Amino acid sequence: MRTLYLDCGMGAAGDMLTAALLELLPQQEAFVERLNGLGIPGVTYHREKAEKCGITGTQVSVTVGGEEEESHDVPLHT
């Protein structure tokens, strides 16, 4: 058995976490099909290969009612 540790002290975005975990699977598209088959009304998952600054990986988009959620970053006060 293998163990995976996640350090989410600063939080973890659902789409980014899903994409990172998909990288561990041999049949990524089959898993995305299973996510889409869950029957969550209006929610659709889409996987695509991405490259940023020469680093390749997987990007997962989650749409609700055909629209992707926008980021509403709020500055942290210390």
Tab-separated table of N, CA, C and O in Angstrom:
chain	number	residue	atom	x	y	z
A	1	MET	N	0.848	-1.167	0.000
A	1	MET	CA	0.000	0.000	0.000
A	1	MET	C	0.901	1.239	0.000
A	1	MET	O	1.935	1.265	0.636
A	2	ARG	N	0.457	2.269	-0.714
A	2	ARG	CA	1.166	3.539	-0.754
A	2	ARG	C	0.388	4.574	0.039
A	2	ARG	O	-0.827	4.481	0.179
A	3	THR	N	1.092	5.562	0.552
A	3	THR	CA	0.472	6.605	1.341
A	3	THR	C	0.738	7.946	0.670
A	3	THR	O	1.859	8.213	0.242
A	4	LEU	N	-0.266	8.770	0.598
A	4	LEU	CA	-0.152	10.106	0.043
A	4	LEU	C	-0.486	11.098	1.145
A	4	LEU	O	-1.540	11.010	1.767
A	5	TYR	N	0.418	12.024	1.384
A	5	TYR	CA	0.190	13.061	2.382
A	5	TYR	C	-0.110	14.376	1.679
A	5	TYR	O	0.585	14.751	0.743
A	6	LEU	N	-1.129	15.064	2.127
A	6	LEU	CA	-1.484	16.378	1.601
A	6	LEU	C	-1.323	17.401	2.717
A	6	LEU	O	-1.925	17.261	3.786
A	7	ASP	N	-0.504	18.405	2.480
A	7	ASP	CA	-0.322	19.480	3.447
A	7	ASP	C	-1.136	20.667	2.950
A	7	ASP	O	-0.721	21.362	2.031
A	8	CYS	N	-2.306	20.857	3.519
A	8	CYS	CA	-3.230	21.901	3.054
A	8	CYS	C	-3.296	23.058	4.036
A	8	CYS	O	-4.348	23.666	4.228
A	9	GLY	N	-2.172	23.368	4.653
A	9	GLY	CA	-2.132	24.445	5.634
A	9	GLY	C	-2.552	25.791	5.062
A	9	GLY	O	-3.081	26.632	5.767
A	10	MET	N	-2.321	25.985	3.771
A	10	MET	CA	-2.697	27.238	3.114
A	10	MET	C	-3.958	27.048	2.266
A	10	MET	O	-4.298	27.901	1.463
A	11	GLY	N	-4.611	25.908	2.430
A	11	GLY	CA	-5.819	25.626	1.659
A	11	GLY	C	-5.486	24.861	0.390
A	11	GLY	O	-4.330	24.650	0.051
A	12	ALA	N	-6.503	24.420	-0.293
A	12	ALA	CA	-6.336	23.686	-1.544
A	12	ALA	C	-7.565	23.929	-2.406
A	12	ALA	O	-8.684	23.659	-1.980
A	13	ALA	N	-7.336	24.445	-3.609
A	13	ALA	CA	-8.447	24.671	-4.538
A	13	ALA	C	-8.900	23.323	-5.083
A	13	ALA	O	-8.075	22.472	-5.429
A	14	GLY	N	-10.194	23.125	-5.148
A	14	GLY	CA	-10.741	21.843	-5.588
A	14	GLY	C	-10.311	21.444	-6.978
A	14	GLY	O	-9.962	20.282	-7.219
A	15	ASP	N	-10.304	22.388	-7.929
A	15	ASP	CA	-9.913	22.043	-9.292
A	15	ASP	C	-8.437	21.684	-9.369
A	15	ASP	O	-8.046	20.747	-10.064
A	16	MET	N	-7.598	22.388	-8.623
A	16	MET	CA	-6.167	22.098	-8.639
A	16	MET	C	-5.861	20.771	-7.956
A	16	MET	O	-5.025	19.998	-8.420
A	17	LEU	N	-6.543	20.495	-6.862
A	17	LEU	CA	-6.346	19.232	-6.163
A	17	LEU	C	-6.814	18.066	-7.029
A	17	LEU	O	-6.130	17.047	-7.132
A	18	THR	N	-7.949	18.229	-7.681
A	18	THR	CA	-8.452	17.191	-8.583
A	18	THR	C	-7.467	16.938	-9.710
A	18	THR	O	-7.160	15.791	-10.035
A	19	ALA	N	-6.916	17.994	-10.302
A	19	ALA	CA	-5.951	17.847	-11.392
A	19	ALA	C	-4.689	17.137	-10.913
A	19	ALA	O	-4.163	16.259	-11.604
A	20	ALA	N	-4.202	17.494	-9.736
A	20	ALA	CA	-2.996	16.854	-9.202
A	20	ALA	C	-3.226	15.367	-8.954
A	20	ALA	O	-2.381	14.528	-9.277
A	21	LEU	N	-4.381	15.020	-8.395
A	21	LEU	CA	-4.681	13.619	-8.135
A	21	LEU	C	-4.911	12.837	-9.428
A	21	LEU	O	-4.569	11.656	-9.515
A	22	LEU	N	-5.467	13.495	-10.445
A	22	LEU	CA	-5.661	12.835	-11.744
A	22	LEU	C	-4.336	12.395	-12.346
A	22	LEU	O	-4.258	11.379	-13.034
A	23	GLU	N	-3.278	13.162	-12.084
A	23	GLU	CA	-1.953	12.823	-12.609
A	23	GLU	C	-1.468	11.462	-12.097
A	23	GLU	O	-0.620	10.835	-12.703
A	24	LEU	N	-2.027	11.003	-10.997
A	24	LEU	CA	-1.627	9.717	-10.420
A	24	LEU	C	-2.344	8.526	-11.042
A	24	LEU	O	-1.946	7.386	-10.828
A	25	LEU	N	-3.392	8.783	-11.817
A	25	LEU	CA	-4.227	7.713	-12.361
A	25	LEU	C	-3.800	7.308	-13.768
A	25	LEU	O	-3.495	8.175	-14.589
A	26	PRO	N	-3.834	6.020	-14.072
A	26	PRO	CA	-3.483	5.580	-15.426
A	26	PRO	C	-4.583	5.875	-16.452
A	26	PRO	O	-4.303	6.037	-17.627
A	27	GLN	N	-5.842	5.945	-16.013
A	27	GLN	CA	-6.969	6.190	-16.916
A	27	GLN	C	-7.697	7.460	-16.483
A	27	GLN	O	-8.792	7.424	-15.931
A	28	GLN	N	-7.079	8.596	-16.779
A	28	GLN	CA	-7.612	9.881	-16.326
A	28	GLN	C	-8.984	10.182	-16.911
A	28	GLN	O	-9.878	10.625	-16.198
A	29	GLU	N	-9.150	9.955	-18.201
A	29	GLU	CA	-10.424	10.294	-18.852
A	29	GLU	C	-11.571	9.464	-18.283
A	29	GLU	O	-12.694	9.969	-18.126
A	30	ALA	N	-11.300	8.207	-17.949
A	30	ALA	CA	-12.341	7.352	-17.373
A	30	ALA	C	-12.810	7.906	-16.028
A	30	ALA	O	-14.002	7.863	-15.702
A	31	PHE	N	-11.880	8.457	-15.250
A	31	PHE	CA	-12.261	9.024	-13.958
A	31	PHE	C	-13.091	10.289	-14.133
A	31	PHE	O	-14.068	10.507	-13.416
A	32	VAL	N	-12.721	11.125	-15.110
A	32	VAL	CA	-13.497	12.332	-15.385
A	32	VAL	C	-14.912	11.951	-15.813
A	32	VAL	O	-15.888	12.591	-15.407
A	33	GLU	N	-15.041	10.887	-16.597
A	33	GLU	CA	-16.369	10.403	-16.998
A	33	GLU	C	-17.173	9.967	-15.777
A	33	GLU	O	-18.374	10.219	-15.698
A	34	ARG	N	-16.493	9.345	-14.810
A	34	ARG	CA	-17.187	8.939	-13.578
A	34	ARG	C	-17.639	10.158	-12.779
A	34	ARG	O	-18.738	10.173	-12.210
A	35	LEU	N	-16.788	11.195	-12.723
A	35	LEU	CA	-17.180	12.429	-12.037
A	35	LEU	C	-18.420	13.023	-12.694
A	35	LEU	O	-19.358	13.443	-12.008
A	36	ASN	N	-18.412	13.076	-14.026
A	36	ASN	CA	-19.558	13.627	-14.746
A	36	ASN	C	-20.792	12.742	-14.615
A	36	ASN	O	-21.908	13.210	-14.789
A	37	GLY	N	-20.604	11.470	-14.307
A	37	GLY	CA	-21.716	10.547	-14.140
A	37	GLY	C	-22.322	10.542	-12.744
A	37	GLY	O	-23.260	9.794	-12.477
A	38	LEU	N	-21.802	11.370	-11.851
A	38	LEU	CA	-22.327	11.409	-10.484
A	38	LEU	C	-23.744	11.967	-10.411
A	38	LEU	O	-24.442	11.739	-9.432
A	39	GLY	N	-24.133	12.711	-11.428
A	39	GLY	CA	-25.494	13.239	-11.464
A	39	GLY	C	-25.692	14.508	-10.661
A	39	GLY	O	-26.808	14.813	-10.245
A	40	ILE	N	-24.619	15.262	-10.439
A	40	ILE	CA	-24.752	16.536	-9.741
A	40	ILE	C	-25.346	17.531	-10.738
A	40	ILE	O	-24.742	17.808	-11.767
A	41	PRO	N	-26.539	18.053	-10.464
A	41	PRO	CA	-27.221	18.910	-11.437
A	41	PRO	C	-26.388	20.114	-11.887
A	41	PRO	O	-25.915	20.892	-11.059
A	42	GLY	N	-26.197	20.229	-13.185
A	42	GLY	CA	-25.518	21.375	-13.779
A	42	GLY	C	-24.010	21.398	-13.667
A	42	GLY	O	-23.366	22.298	-14.170
A	43	VAL	N	-23.394	20.422	-12.985
A	43	VAL	CA	-21.944	20.415	-12.778
A	43	VAL	C	-21.277	19.527	-13.819
A	43	VAL	O	-21.673	18.381	-14.023
A	44	THR	N	-20.254	20.083	-14.491
A	44	THR	CA	-19.506	19.352	-15.508
A	44	THR	C	-18.019	19.520	-15.269
A	44	THR	O	-17.549	20.629	-14.997
A	45	TYR	N	-17.277	18.420	-15.364
A	45	TYR	CA	-15.826	18.421	-15.235
A	45	TYR	C	-15.215	18.246	-16.615
A	45	TYR	O	-15.706	17.460	-17.413
A	46	HIS	N	-14.123	18.972	-16.873
A	46	HIS	CA	-13.421	18.859	-18.145
A	46	HIS	C	-11.920	18.834	-17.861
A	46	HIS	O	-11.421	19.654	-17.087
A	47	ARG	N	-11.229	17.880	-18.462
A	47	ARG	CA	-9.782	17.728	-18.278
A	47	ARG	C	-9.069	18.072	-19.564
A	47	ARG	O	-9.508	17.706	-20.651
A	48	GLU	N	-7.949	18.801	-19.444
A	48	GLU	CA	-7.126	19.065	-20.613
A	48	GLU	C	-5.675	19.216	-20.178
A	48	GLU	O	-5.395	19.588	-19.042
A	49	LYS	N	-4.774	18.907	-21.086
A	49	LYS	CA	-3.356	19.078	-20.830
A	49	LYS	C	-3.042	20.565	-20.898
A	49	LYS	O	-3.604	21.302	-21.704
A	50	ALA	N	-2.133	21.018	-20.040
A	50	ALA	CA	-1.774	22.431	-19.994
A	50	ALA	C	-0.262	22.564	-19.852
A	50	ALA	O	0.420	21.642	-19.397
A	51	GLU	N	0.245	23.720	-20.262
A	51	GLU	CA	1.664	24.029	-20.090
A	51	GLU	C	1.796	25.485	-19.673
A	51	GLU	O	1.212	26.382	-20.286
A	52	LYS	N	2.540	25.709	-18.601
A	52	LYS	CA	2.812	27.065	-18.118
A	52	LYS	C	4.275	27.137	-17.729
A	52	LYS	O	4.756	26.307	-16.962
A	53	CYS	N	4.963	28.089	-18.288
A	53	CYS	CA	6.386	28.305	-17.991
A	53	CYS	C	7.206	27.042	-18.231
A	53	CYS	O	8.126	26.733	-17.475
A	54	GLY	N	6.853	26.272	-19.249
A	54	GLY	CA	7.593	25.066	-19.596
A	54	GLY	C	7.251	23.845	-18.763
A	54	GLY	O	7.846	22.786	-18.940
A	55	ILE	N	6.299	23.961	-17.857
A	55	ILE	CA	5.890	22.831	-17.013
A	55	ILE	C	4.552	22.323	-17.532
A	55	ILE	O	3.608	23.090	-17.689
A	56	THR	N	4.489	21.027	-17.810
A	56	THR	CA	3.247	20.451	-18.312
A	56	THR	C	2.492	19.748	-17.188
A	56	THR	O	3.090	19.291	-16.210
A	57	GLY	N	1.195	19.683	-17.339
A	57	GLY	CA	0.360	19.031	-16.342
A	57	GLY	C	-1.066	18.939	-16.835
A	57	GLY	O	-1.333	19.059	-18.027
A	58	THR	N	-1.968	18.735	-15.925
A	58	THR	CA	-3.378	18.612	-16.237
A	58	THR	C	-4.124	19.780	-15.620
A	58	THR	O	-3.864	20.160	-14.484
A	59	GLN	N	-5.050	20.341	-16.369
A	59	GLN	CA	-5.917	21.396	-15.856
A	59	GLN	C	-7.338	20.854	-15.841
A	59	GLN	O	-7.798	20.270	-16.823
A	60	VAL	N	-8.023	21.024	-14.736
A	60	VAL	CA	-9.408	20.588	-14.608
A	60	VAL	C	-10.284	21.828	-14.486
A	60	VAL	O	-10.018	22.708	-13.673
A	61	SER	N	-11.290	21.895	-15.326
A	61	SER	CA	-12.275	22.977	-15.256
A	61	SER	C	-13.578	22.395	-14.729
A	61	SER	O	-14.010	21.334	-15.175
A	62	VAL	N	-14.171	23.090	-13.796
A	62	VAL	CA	-15.460	22.689	-13.242
A	62	VAL	C	-16.447	23.799	-13.571
A	62	VAL	O	-16.236	24.945	-13.195
A	63	THR	N	-17.478	23.448	-14.297
A	63	THR	CA	-18.489	24.436	-14.627
A	63	THR	C	-19.801	24.079	-13.935
A	63	THR	O	-20.128	22.915	-13.767
A	64	VAL	N	-20.517	25.113	-13.548
A	64	VAL	CA	-21.828	24.954	-12.937
A	64	VAL	C	-22.794	25.765	-13.784
A	64	VAL	O	-22.634	26.975	-13.932
A	65	GLY	N	-23.752	25.081	-14.372
A	65	GLY	CA	-24.696	25.746	-15.261
A	65	GLY	C	-24.008	26.340	-16.480
A	65	GLY	O	-24.436	27.365	-16.981
A	66	GLY	N	-22.911	25.727	-16.908
A	66	GLY	CA	-22.196	26.189	-18.085
A	66	GLY	C	-21.205	27.305	-17.829
A	66	GLY	O	-20.542	27.774	-18.740
A	67	GLU	N	-21.073	27.749	-16.583
A	67	GLU	CA	-20.159	28.838	-16.260
A	67	GLU	C	-19.110	28.380	-15.261
A	67	GLU	O	-19.414	27.658	-14.318
A	68	GLU	N	-17.875	28.828	-15.494
A	68	GLU	CA	-16.784	28.496	-14.587
A	68	GLU	C	-16.754	29.517	-13.454
A	68	GLU	O	-16.986	30.709	-13.667
A	69	GLU	N	-16.474	29.044	-12.256
A	69	GLU	CA	-16.429	29.928	-11.094
A	69	GLU	C	-15.264	30.902	-11.230
A	69	GLU	O	-14.185	30.550	-11.667
A	70	GLU	N	-15.499	32.138	-10.819
A	70	GLU	CA	-14.456	33.149	-10.838
A	70	GLU	C	-13.743	33.174	-9.497
A	70	GLU	O	-14.332	32.879	-8.463
A	71	SER	N	-12.473	33.558	-9.525
A	71	SER	CA	-11.697	33.682	-8.300
A	71	SER	C	-12.054	34.985	-7.611
A	71	SER	O	-12.131	36.046	-8.235
A	72	HIS	N	-12.280	34.905	-6.322
A	72	HIS	CA	-12.570	36.099	-5.514
A	72	HIS	C	-11.535	36.163	-4.408
A	72	HIS	O	-11.840	35.999	-3.227
A	73	ASP	N	-10.271	36.370	-4.799
A	73	ASP	CA	-9.188	36.418	-3.816
A	73	ASP	C	-9.379	37.592	-2.866
A	73	ASP	O	-9.624	38.716	-3.281
A	74	VAL	N	-9.260	37.286	-1.601
A	74	VAL	CA	-9.396	38.305	-0.567
A	74	VAL	C	-8.046	38.405	0.139
A	74	VAL	O	-7.483	37.395	0.565
A	75	PRO	N	-7.486	39.611	0.265
A	75	PRO	CA	-6.193	39.727	0.931
A	75	PRO	C	-6.305	39.331	2.401
A	75	PRO	O	-7.294	39.627	3.067
A	76	LEU	N	-5.279	38.649	2.871
A	76	LEU	CA	-5.236	38.225	4.266
A	76	LEU	C	-4.684	39.361	5.110
A	76	LEU	O	-3.737	40.040	4.743
A	77	HIS	N	-5.267	39.540	6.268
A	77	HIS	CA	-4.772	40.551	7.218
A	77	HIS	C	-4.082	39.832	8.351
A	77	HIS	O	-4.607	38.864	8.886
A	78	THR	N	-2.901	40.290	8.695
A	78	THR	CA	-2.169	39.645	9.788
A	78	THR	C	-2.059	40.546	10.974
A	78	THR	O	-2.277	41.706	10.942
